[in-house]
mmCIF file of C-alpha atoms in Angstrom:
data_model
loop_
_atom_site.group_PDB
_atom_site.id
_atom_site.type_symbol
_atom_site.label_atom_id
_atom_site.label_comp_id
_atom_site.label_asym_id
_atom_site.label_seq_id
_atom_site.Cartn_x
_atom_site.Cartn_y
_atom_site.Cartn_z
ATOM 1 C CA VAL A 1129 97.993 114.503 133.182
ATOM 2 C CA LEU A 1130 99.606 113.859 136.553
ATOM 3 C CA LEU A 1131 102.563 112.206 134.860
ATOM 4 C CA VAL A 1132 103.129 115.221 132.606
ATOM 5 C CA LEU A 1133 102.823 117.661 135.506
ATOM 6 C CA TRP A 1134 105.247 115.631 137.601
ATOM 7 C CA GLU A 1135 107.755 115.163 134.802
ATOM 8 C CA ARG A 1136 107.744 118.885 133.944
ATOM 9 C CA ARG A 1137 108.723 119.857 137.509
ATOM 10 C CA HIS A 1138 111.210 117.127 138.275
ATOM 11 C CA PRO A 1139 114.904 117.995 137.734
ATOM 12 C CA GLU A 1140 115.683 114.505 136.333
ATOM 13 C CA PRO A 1141 112.463 113.173 134.782
ATOM 14 C CA LEU A 1142 112.042 109.546 133.817
ATOM 15 C CA LEU A 1143 110.229 110.695 130.700
ATOM 16 C CA PRO A 1144 112.008 113.822 129.416
ATOM 17 C CA LEU A 1145 109.232 115.750 127.719
ATOM 18 C CA ASP A 1146 111.685 117.750 125.608
ATOM 19 C CA LEU A 1147 112.316 114.564 123.616
ATOM 20 C CA LEU A 1148 108.701 114.697 122.490
ATOM 21 C CA ALA A 1149 109.520 117.964 120.712
ATOM 22 C CA ASN A 1150 111.615 115.904 118.282
ATOM 23 C CA ARG A 1151 109.487 115.102 115.213
ATOM 24 C CA THR A 1152 111.114 111.716 114.614
ATOM 25 C CA THR A 1153 110.492 110.665 118.211
ATOM 26 C CA VAL A 1154 106.835 111.685 118.072
ATOM 27 C CA LEU A 1155 106.286 109.856 114.781
ATOM 28 C CA ALA A 1156 108.057 106.772 116.136
ATOM 29 C CA VAL A 1157 105.875 106.845 119.250
ATOM 30 C CA ILE A 1158 102.730 107.085 117.112
ATOM 31 C CA ALA A 1159 103.835 104.245 114.832
ATOM 32 C CA SER A 1160 104.935 102.140 117.803
ATOM 33 C CA THR A 1161 101.499 102.377 119.348
ATOM 34 C CA GLY A 1162 100.047 100.556 116.345
ATOM 35 C CA LEU A 1163 102.830 98.003 116.467
ATOM 36 C CA GLY A 1164 102.206 97.457 120.169
ATOM 37 C CA VAL A 1165 98.510 96.846 119.682
ATOM 38 C CA MET A 1166 99.245 94.298 116.934
ATOM 39 C CA MET A 1167 102.036 92.610 118.850
ATOM 40 C CA PHE A 1168 100.120 92.173 122.109
ATOM 41 C CA GLY A 1169 96.657 91.768 120.618
ATOM 42 C CA SER A 1170 97.654 89.001 118.262
ATOM 43 C CA ASN A 1171 99.208 86.974 121.054
ATOM 44 C CA VAL A 1172 96.077 87.227 123.182
ATOM 45 C CA PHE A 1173 93.335 86.785 120.611
ATOM 46 C CA LEU A 1174 94.897 84.355 118.156
ATOM 47 C CA GLY A 1175 95.294 81.811 120.927
ATOM 48 C CA GLN A 1176 91.623 82.209 121.802
ATOM 49 C CA TYR A 1177 90.608 81.921 118.156
ATOM 50 C CA PHE A 1178 92.547 78.707 117.640
ATOM 51 C CA GLN A 1179 91.406 77.177 120.945
ATOM 52 C CA TYR A 1180 87.785 78.283 121.274
ATOM 53 C CA GLY A 1181 86.941 78.948 117.644
ATOM 54 C CA LEU A 1182 88.642 75.935 116.106
ATOM 55 C CA GLY A 1183 88.977 73.548 119.049
ATOM 56 C CA TYR A 1184 92.773 73.152 119.148
ATOM 57 C CA SER A 1185 94.720 72.441 122.322
ATOM 58 C CA PRO A 1186 96.717 75.303 123.892
ATOM 59 C CA THR A 1187 99.949 73.783 122.560
ATOM 60 C CA ALA A 1188 98.610 73.469 119.024
ATOM 61 C CA ALA A 1189 97.160 76.991 119.229
ATOM 62 C CA GLY A 1190 100.604 78.329 120.073
ATOM 63 C CA LEU A 1191 102.171 76.464 117.175
ATOM 64 C CA LEU A 1192 99.515 77.690 114.746
ATOM 65 C CA GLY A 1193 100.648 81.254 115.484
ATOM 66 C CA LEU A 1194 104.168 80.359 114.363
ATOM 67 C CA PRO A 1195 103.956 82.010 110.903
ATOM 68 C CA MET A 1196 103.852 85.416 112.571
ATOM 69 C CA MET A 1197 106.876 84.703 114.734
ATOM 70 C CA VAL A 1198 108.798 83.312 111.752
ATOM 71 C CA GLY A 1199 107.936 86.478 109.834
ATOM 72 C CA VAL A 1200 109.176 88.674 112.686
ATOM 73 C CA LEU A 1201 112.405 86.685 113.016
ATOM 74 C CA VAL A 1202 113.254 86.530 109.321
ATOM 75 C CA ALA A 1203 112.248 90.128 108.582
ATOM 76 C CA SER A 1204 114.030 91.692 111.544
ATOM 77 C CA THR A 1205 117.230 89.814 110.704
ATOM 78 C CA THR A 1206 117.091 90.416 106.957
ATOM 79 C CA VAL A 1207 115.913 94.013 107.113
ATOM 80 C CA GLY A 1208 118.412 94.768 109.874
ATOM 81 C CA ARG A 1209 121.249 93.618 107.643
ATOM 82 C CA MET A 1210 119.877 95.526 104.669
ATOM 83 C CA THR A 1211 119.486 98.667 106.771
ATOM 84 C CA SER A 1212 123.082 98.366 107.945
ATOM 85 C CA ALA A 1213 124.306 97.884 104.370
ATOM 86 C CA ARG A 1214 122.232 100.704 102.868
ATOM 87 C CA GLY A 1215 122.415 103.101 105.790
ATOM 88 C CA THR A 1216 118.727 104.023 105.433
ATOM 89 C CA TRP A 1217 115.801 102.869 107.525
ATOM 90 C CA LYS A 1218 112.750 104.790 106.251
ATOM 91 C CA TRP A 1219 111.903 102.381 103.423
ATOM 92 C CA SER A 1220 111.570 99.437 105.807
ATOM 93 C CA VAL A 1221 109.371 101.323 108.261
ATOM 94 C CA VAL A 1222 107.009 102.506 105.521
ATOM 95 C CA TRP A 1223 106.536 99.209 103.709
ATOM 96 C CA GLY A 1224 106.746 97.199 106.935
ATOM 97 C CA THR A 1225 103.956 99.188 108.560
ATOM 98 C CA ALA A 1226 101.871 98.929 105.391
ATOM 99 C CA LEU A 1227 102.395 95.163 105.202
ATOM 100 C CA MET A 1228 101.563 94.757 108.888
ATOM 101 C CA SER A 1229 98.369 96.750 108.328
ATOM 102 C CA VAL A 1230 97.353 94.530 105.408
ATOM 103 C CA GLY A 1231 97.970 91.393 107.476
ATOM 104 C CA THR A 1232 96.082 92.805 110.444
ATOM 105 C CA ILE A 1233 93.105 93.845 108.321
ATOM 106 C CA ALA A 1234 93.035 90.366 106.771
ATOM 107 C CA LEU A 1235 93.013 88.831 110.253
ATOM 108 C CA ALA A 1236 90.050 91.022 111.208
ATOM 109 C CA PHE A 1237 87.914 89.128 108.672
ATOM 110 C CA VAL A 1238 88.854 85.620 109.796
ATOM 111 C CA ARG A 1239 85.907 83.426 110.747
ATOM 112 C CA GLN A 1240 85.595 79.868 111.979
ATOM 113 C CA ASP A 1241 85.353 78.513 108.439
ATOM 114 C CA THR A 1242 88.402 80.432 107.119
ATOM 115 C CA PRO A 1243 91.039 77.985 105.816
ATOM 116 C CA TYR A 1244 94.189 77.915 107.923
ATOM 117 C CA TRP A 1245 96.437 78.753 104.965
ATOM 118 C CA VAL A 1246 94.645 82.132 104.650
ATOM 119 C CA VAL A 1247 95.202 82.790 108.356
ATOM 120 C CA ALA A 1248 98.855 81.704 108.037
ATOM 121 C CA VAL A 1249 99.483 84.067 105.099
ATOM 122 C CA ALA A 1250 97.903 86.952 107.011
ATOM 123 C CA LEU A 1251 99.979 86.091 110.084
ATOM 124 C CA LEU A 1252 103.143 85.903 108.005
ATOM 125 C CA ALA A 1253 102.417 89.281 106.394
ATOM 126 C CA ALA A 1254 101.747 90.886 109.769
ATOM 127 C CA GLY A 1255 104.890 89.307 111.217
ATOM 128 C CA VAL A 1256 107.111 90.427 108.340
ATOM 129 C CA GLY A 1257 105.718 93.943 108.649
ATOM 130 C CA LEU A 1258 106.203 93.970 112.398
ATOM 131 C CA GLY A 1259 109.756 92.674 112.161
ATOM 132 C CA SER A 1260 110.632 95.139 109.409
ATOM 133 C CA SER A 1261 109.463 98.226 111.221
ATOM 134 C CA MET A 1262 109.693 97.758 114.995
ATOM 135 C CA GLN A 1263 113.452 97.929 115.510
ATOM 136 C CA ASN A 1264 113.981 100.447 112.740
ATOM 137 C CA LEU A 1265 111.669 102.878 114.524
ATOM 138 C CA LEU A 1266 113.999 102.683 117.512
ATOM 139 C CA LEU A 1267 116.971 103.120 115.217
ATOM 140 C CA ALA A 1268 115.396 106.240 113.709
ATOM 141 C CA VAL A 1269 114.898 107.775 117.141
ATOM 142 C CA GLN A 1270 118.391 106.870 118.268
ATOM 143 C CA ASN A 1271 119.859 108.517 115.162
ATOM 144 C CA SER A 1272 117.864 111.708 115.665
ATOM 145 C CA ILE A 1273 118.915 112.586 119.221
ATOM 146 C CA GLY A 1274 122.130 113.144 121.084
ATOM 147 C CA LEU A 1275 124.108 110.399 122.784
ATOM 148 C CA SER A 1276 123.308 111.771 126.250
ATOM 149 C CA GLN A 1277 119.574 111.113 125.696
ATOM 150 C CA MET A 1278 119.841 107.794 123.862
ATOM 151 C CA GLY A 1279 118.518 105.658 126.726
ATOM 152 C CA ALA A 1280 115.656 108.006 127.533
ATOM 153 C CA ALA A 1281 114.575 108.243 123.894
ATOM 154 C CA THR A 1282 114.694 104.470 123.469
ATOM 155 C CA SER A 1283 112.670 103.960 126.631
ATOM 156 C CA ILE A 1284 110.037 106.503 125.552
ATOM 157 C CA VAL A 1285 109.312 104.578 122.354
ATOM 158 C CA THR A 1286 109.298 101.258 124.181
ATOM 159 C CA PHE A 1287 107.123 102.635 126.999
ATOM 160 C CA PHE A 1288 104.471 103.961 124.631
ATOM 161 C CA ARG A 1289 104.519 100.755 122.565
ATOM 162 C CA THR A 1290 103.890 98.722 125.717
ATOM 163 C CA LEU A 1291 101.271 101.147 127.051
ATOM 164 C CA ALA A 1292 99.432 101.183 123.734
ATOM 165 C CA GLY A 1293 99.634 97.399 123.553
ATOM 166 C CA ALA A 1294 98.061 97.030 126.982
ATOM 167 C CA ALA A 1295 95.318 99.558 126.227
ATOM 168 C CA GLY A 1296 94.810 98.112 122.759
ATOM 169 C CA VAL A 1297 94.248 94.617 124.129
ATOM 170 C CA GLN A 1298 91.441 96.013 126.287
ATOM 171 C CA ILE A 1299 89.826 97.798 123.341
ATOM 172 C CA LEU A 1300 90.264 94.777 121.070
ATOM 173 C CA GLY A 1301 88.711 92.633 123.811
ATOM 174 C CA ILE A 1302 85.553 94.710 123.651
ATOM 175 C CA VAL A 1303 85.437 94.471 119.852
ATOM 176 C CA TYR A 1304 86.212 90.747 120.008
ATOM 177 C CA GLY A 1305 83.452 90.147 122.557
ATOM 178 C CA HIS A 1306 80.855 91.955 120.458
ATOM 179 C CA ALA A 1307 81.948 90.170 117.277
ATOM 180 C CA VAL A 1308 81.839 86.743 118.920
ATOM 181 C CA ASN A 1309 78.418 87.432 120.436
ATOM 182 C CA ALA A 1310 77.049 88.529 117.055
ATOM 183 C CA GLN A 1311 78.464 85.442 115.327
ATOM 184 C CA ILE A 1312 77.135 83.113 118.025
ATOM 185 C CA GLU A 1313 73.658 84.565 117.508
ATOM 186 C CA ASP A 1314 73.996 83.978 113.752
#
């Protein structure tokens, strides 16, 4: 609330609120919040799962998360080239977000006895979805506003993705703690 009040009065706001009147920007901010939660949450909790749940070393736990990073790398490169060739971005955001959601939901049901290949497929799906949609959301915003507000619009999407990721990690931590406690009791 204080941020909004301050930004409305300031002659040169860091977060120009008029950009949030743009439908594409608002939708990109909303979608980016989900991407941020997945991006930050997976890095925090997958490491804990592999180390504490399965007994791997920190190095091995980092390597076991590699399918997601490979998915992000391959998808962002491939989809970026396809978007440049086609000139359209909406298709990649829609199916990328859907694929990331499927991968994330699959990861929510992982237990200690889940085979690694199932976890790897879910990680790959989430990574491909993340890589397909994250940069194209920024591209959509950048194409919907004027050149004079390009930096501000880009930073708004990035800011909210990071803010949502930080808040999401806290919320996921509560859920994770309750789930682990329930499974330990079982």
